Coordinates of C-alpha atoms in Angstrom, one line a residue:
M21 CA 0.0 0.0 0.0
D22 CA 1.5 3.3 -1.1
R23 CA 1.0 6.5 0.8
D24 CA 3.7 8.7 -0.7
I25 CA 1.9 12.0 -1.5
R26 CA 3.6 14.6 0.6
T27 CA 4.3 17.7 -1.5
V28 CA 2.7 19.7 -4.4
D29 CA 5.3 18.1 -6.7
D30 CA 4.1 14.6 -5.6
V31 CA 0.6 15.6 -6.5
L32 CA 1.7 17.0 -9.9
T33 CA 3.6 13.8 -10.7
L34 CA 0.6 11.7 -9.7
L35 CA -1.6 13.7 -12.1
D36 CA 1.1 13.4 -14.9
N37 CA 0.8 9.6 -14.5
L38 CA -3.0 9.7 -15.2
F39 CA -2.1 10.4 -18.8
A40 CA -1.0 7.6 -21.1
R41 CA 2.7 7.7 -22.0
E42 CA 1.9 8.4 -25.7
A43 CA -0.2 11.4 -24.7
D44 CA 2.8 13.0 -22.9
R45 CA 4.2 16.0 -24.8
W46 CA 5.2 18.2 -21.8
T47 CA 7.9 16.2 -19.9
A48 CA 11.2 14.8 -20.9
D49 CA 9.4 11.5 -21.7
G50 CA 7.6 13.4 -24.5
A51 CA 10.9 14.1 -26.3
P52 CA 10.7 11.1 -28.7
W53 CA 7.3 12.3 -30.0
W54 CA 8.7 15.8 -30.7
D55 CA 11.8 14.3 -32.3
S56 CA 9.6 12.4 -34.7
F57 CA 7.6 15.6 -35.4
Y58 CA 10.7 17.6 -36.3
A59 CA 12.6 14.8 -38.1
D60 CA 11.3 15.9 -41.6
R61 CA 12.3 19.5 -42.0
T62 CA 10.4 19.7 -45.3
K63 CA 7.0 19.0 -43.9
P64 CA 4.5 21.8 -44.6
V65 CA 4.1 22.8 -41.0
P66 CA 3.2 26.5 -40.7
F67 CA 5.7 27.3 -37.9
F68 CA 8.6 25.5 -39.5
V69 CA 9.2 28.7 -41.5
A70 CA 12.3 30.7 -40.6
K71 CA 10.2 33.7 -39.6
P72 CA 9.5 35.3 -36.2
D73 CA 6.0 35.8 -34.9
E74 CA 4.5 39.0 -36.1
S75 CA 3.5 39.8 -32.6
L76 CA 7.0 39.5 -31.2
A77 CA 8.3 41.8 -34.0
S78 CA 5.5 44.2 -33.2
Y79 CA 6.3 44.4 -29.5
V80 CA 9.9 45.4 -30.4
D81 CA 8.9 47.8 -33.2
R82 CA 6.5 49.7 -30.9
G83 CA 9.0 49.8 -28.0
L84 CA 6.9 47.7 -25.7
I85 CA 10.0 45.5 -25.0
N86 CA 13.6 46.3 -25.2
P87 CA 16.8 44.2 -25.6
G88 CA 17.9 42.4 -22.5
R89 CA 18.1 38.8 -21.3
A90 CA 15.5 36.6 -23.0
L91 CA 14.2 33.0 -22.5
D92 CA 12.4 31.3 -25.4
L93 CA 10.3 28.4 -24.0
G94 CA 9.6 25.6 -26.5
C95 CA 11.8 27.2 -29.1
G96 CA 11.4 24.5 -31.8
P97 CA 13.7 25.3 -34.8
G98 CA 14.7 28.6 -33.2
R99 CA 12.9 31.1 -35.4
N100 CA 12.0 33.5 -32.5
A101 CA 15.2 33.0 -30.6
L102 CA 17.2 33.9 -33.7
H103 CA 15.1 37.0 -34.2
L104 CA 15.6 38.2 -30.6
A105 CA 19.4 37.6 -30.9
S106 CA 19.5 39.7 -34.1
L107 CA 18.0 42.5 -32.1
G108 CA 20.6 42.4 -29.4
F109 CA 18.9 40.2 -26.9
E110 CA 21.0 37.7 -24.9
V111 CA 19.0 34.6 -25.5
D112 CA 18.6 31.2 -23.8
A113 CA 16.3 28.9 -25.8
V114 CA 14.9 25.5 -24.5
D115 CA 13.0 22.6 -26.1
L116 CA 12.4 19.0 -25.2
S117 CA 13.4 17.8 -28.7
Q118 CA 17.0 17.2 -29.6
A119 CA 15.9 17.2 -33.3
A120 CA 14.4 20.7 -32.9
I121 CA 17.5 21.9 -31.0
A122 CA 19.8 20.5 -33.8
W123 CA 17.8 22.3 -36.4
A124 CA 17.9 25.5 -34.4
E125 CA 21.6 25.3 -34.0
D126 CA 22.0 24.8 -37.7
R127 CA 20.0 27.9 -38.4
A128 CA 22.0 29.8 -35.8
R129 CA 25.3 28.9 -37.5
E130 CA 23.9 29.9 -40.9
A131 CA 22.8 33.3 -39.5
G132 CA 25.9 33.8 -37.3
A133 CA 23.6 34.2 -34.3
D134 CA 24.7 33.7 -30.7
V135 CA 22.0 31.8 -28.9
R136 CA 22.4 29.3 -26.0
F137 CA 20.3 26.3 -26.8
H138 CA 19.2 23.9 -24.1
C139 CA 17.6 20.5 -24.6
G140 CA 15.4 19.3 -21.8
D141 CA 12.4 20.0 -19.6
A142 CA 12.2 23.8 -18.8
F143 CA 10.7 23.1 -15.4
A144 CA 13.6 20.9 -14.5
L145 CA 16.2 23.3 -15.9
A146 CA 14.8 26.4 -14.3
G147 CA 17.2 27.7 -11.7
A148 CA 20.0 25.4 -13.0
E149 CA 20.8 26.0 -16.6
L150 CA 18.0 28.5 -17.0
T151 CA 19.1 30.8 -14.2
G152 CA 17.4 34.1 -15.0
P153 CA 16.4 36.7 -14.2
Y154 CA 15.1 37.2 -17.7
D155 CA 13.8 40.6 -18.9
L156 CA 11.6 38.7 -21.4
I157 CA 10.2 35.2 -21.3
Y158 CA 8.6 34.2 -24.7
D159 CA 6.4 31.2 -25.4
S160 CA 5.1 30.5 -28.9
G161 CA 3.1 27.3 -28.8
C162 CA 4.4 25.6 -25.6
F163 CA 1.8 26.7 -23.0
H164 CA -1.2 25.1 -24.8
H165 CA 0.5 21.7 -24.7
L166 CA 0.5 21.6 -20.9
P167 CA -2.2 19.6 -19.0
P168 CA -4.2 21.9 -16.6
H169 CA -2.4 20.9 -13.5
R170 CA 1.0 21.9 -15.0
R171 CA -0.1 25.5 -15.1
I172 CA 1.0 25.5 -11.5
S173 CA 4.6 24.6 -12.6
Y174 CA 4.4 27.1 -15.4
L175 CA 3.5 30.0 -13.1
G176 CA 6.1 28.9 -10.7
L177 CA 8.7 29.1 -13.5
L178 CA 7.6 32.6 -14.3
D179 CA 7.8 33.6 -10.6
D180 CA 11.3 32.1 -10.3
V181 CA 13.1 33.4 -13.4
L182 CA 11.1 36.5 -14.7
A183 CA 12.9 39.7 -13.7
P184 CA 11.0 42.3 -11.6
G185 CA 9.4 44.6 -14.2
G186 CA 10.2 42.0 -16.9
H187 CA 7.8 40.9 -19.7
F188 CA 6.1 37.6 -20.5
A189 CA 4.6 37.0 -23.9
L190 CA 2.9 34.0 -25.4
S191 CA 1.0 32.7 -28.4
C192 CA -1.5 29.9 -27.8
F193 CA -4.5 28.3 -29.4
A194 CA -7.6 30.5 -29.5
A195 CA -11.0 28.9 -28.7
G196 CA -13.4 28.7 -31.6
E197 CA -10.8 29.0 -34.3
R198 CA -10.6 26.3 -37.1
G199 CA -10.8 23.5 -34.6
M200 CA -7.3 24.3 -33.3
G201 CA -7.1 23.1 -29.7
S202 CA -9.6 21.4 -27.4
E203 CA -12.3 23.4 -25.7
L204 CA -13.2 20.7 -23.2
P205 CA -13.3 21.8 -19.6
D206 CA -10.3 21.1 -17.5
A207 CA -11.9 18.3 -15.5
S208 CA -12.6 16.3 -18.7
F209 CA -8.9 15.7 -19.2
Y210 CA -8.7 13.8 -15.9
E211 CA -12.0 11.9 -16.4
Q212 CA -10.7 10.7 -19.8
A213 CA -6.9 11.1 -19.2
G214 CA -5.9 8.2 -21.4
E215 CA -7.1 10.2 -24.4
G216 CA -4.4 12.9 -23.9
L217 CA -4.9 16.6 -24.6
H218 CA -6.5 16.3 -28.1
G219 CA -3.5 18.2 -29.7
G220 CA -3.5 21.0 -27.2
L221 CA -5.8 23.2 -25.2
A222 CA -7.7 26.3 -26.6
Y223 CA -8.0 29.4 -24.4
T224 CA -10.4 32.3 -24.2
P225 CA -9.1 35.8 -23.4
E226 CA -10.9 35.6 -20.1
S227 CA -9.2 32.3 -19.2
L228 CA -5.7 33.8 -20.0
R229 CA -6.4 36.9 -17.9
R230 CA -7.5 34.7 -15.0
I231 CA -4.5 32.4 -15.2
F232 CA -2.0 35.3 -15.5
A233 CA -3.9 37.6 -13.1
D234 CA -0.7 38.3 -11.1
L235 CA 0.8 39.9 -14.1
T236 CA -0.1 43.2 -15.7
E237 CA -1.8 42.9 -19.1
I238 CA -0.3 45.1 -21.8
E239 CA -1.9 43.6 -24.9
L240 CA -4.1 40.6 -25.7
R241 CA -5.3 40.1 -29.3
R242 CA -5.5 37.7 -32.2
M243 CA -2.4 37.1 -34.1
H244 CA -2.5 38.8 -37.5
D245 CA -2.9 36.7 -40.6
E246 CA 0.4 37.1 -42.4
P247 CA 0.6 36.4 -46.2
S248 CA 3.2 33.9 -47.4
E249 CA 5.4 36.7 -48.7
S250 CA 5.5 38.4 -45.3
P251 CA 8.8 38.4 -43.3
Y252 CA 6.7 37.4 -40.3
F253 CA 4.7 34.4 -39.2
G254 CA 1.1 35.0 -38.3
E255 CA -2.0 32.7 -37.9
P256 CA -5.4 34.0 -36.7
F257 CA -6.2 30.8 -34.8
L258 CA -3.7 32.0 -32.1
W259 CA -4.1 34.5 -29.3
T260 CA -1.0 36.6 -28.7
A261 CA -0.5 38.3 -25.3
L262 CA 2.0 40.5 -23.6
F263 CA 2.1 40.8 -19.8
R264 CA 4.5 42.6 -17.4
S265 CA 5.7 41.5 -14.0
A266 CA 3.9 43.5 -11.4
R267 CA 6.9 43.4 -9.1
A268 CA 8.9 46.6 -9.0
G269 CA 11.9 46.8 -11.4
A270 CA 13.3 48.5 -14.4
G271 CA 10.6 49.5 -16.8
A272 CA 7.8 48.8 -14.3
D273 CA 6.4 52.3 -14.8
Q274 CA 5.7 51.6 -18.5
S275 CA 2.2 52.7 -19.4
R276 CA -0.5 50.2 -20.3
V277 CA -1.4 50.2 -24.0
T278 CA -4.5 52.3 -24.5
D279 CA -5.1 51.9 -28.3
P280 CA -8.5 50.2 -28.3
A281 CA -7.8 48.3 -31.6
S282 CA -4.7 46.8 -30.0
R283 CA -6.8 45.1 -27.2
D284 CA -10.0 44.2 -29.1
E285 CA -9.8 40.5 -29.3
T286 CA -13.0 40.3 -31.3
K287 CA -11.6 42.5 -34.1
A288 CA -11.0 40.7 -37.4
P289 CA -7.3 39.8 -37.9
Q290 CA -5.5 42.1 -40.3
G291 CA -2.2 42.0 -42.2
R292 CA 0.8 43.5 -40.6

């Protein structure tokens, strides 16, 4: 008879184990799935393009974020990490997949970019290889692959390594858009845990604001739909959001964005 639940980490691990191994895409055990996903670099996957997110470029263009130390969570082939490095950021980038990291390193060599790539579980590496504090933590497509209980770990990572006054930005599946991401309630994933996360979780603006309520919202909108000839990546089935740490620090007095169009999540996506 086992009675070994003593800490929050024990509870999180127990909940992890409710999901079938093949459904795991968020721990180090999920690396083989992602390695297979990234093995063919010619696949027509939208985010395989060597372009940064239009939202990330926009934050820099408008002066909402400035060069400093940056952490790219779930960096994949490194497209956003390389863009940040080109702008003068000191970049750490992490991904579970060695295949993705190898591709990102190839791109970095070709571009002459200086990025520190790390292969592994960001939760395990935070405070060790990923020491922070980071002026920017950027996540394009990692958050929506976490099961609901791992939001606790995610918020803990932000609390541990995001600098006071630093910025956190993410892009994630938007509810109601082209069937990208599951809209099942959180409890359903534990009632039918063996089925996994149905490709990822979709979020509403209200749910993102509730989850990241300890941060100050700067902007939350749909990602713009970028044409193929654009130098930026953009897909309207994603939300893109920028938050700032509410803790005092450099840049903590930055004004909230007041342009109504920039915060209207019901506005039709437009080209950059």
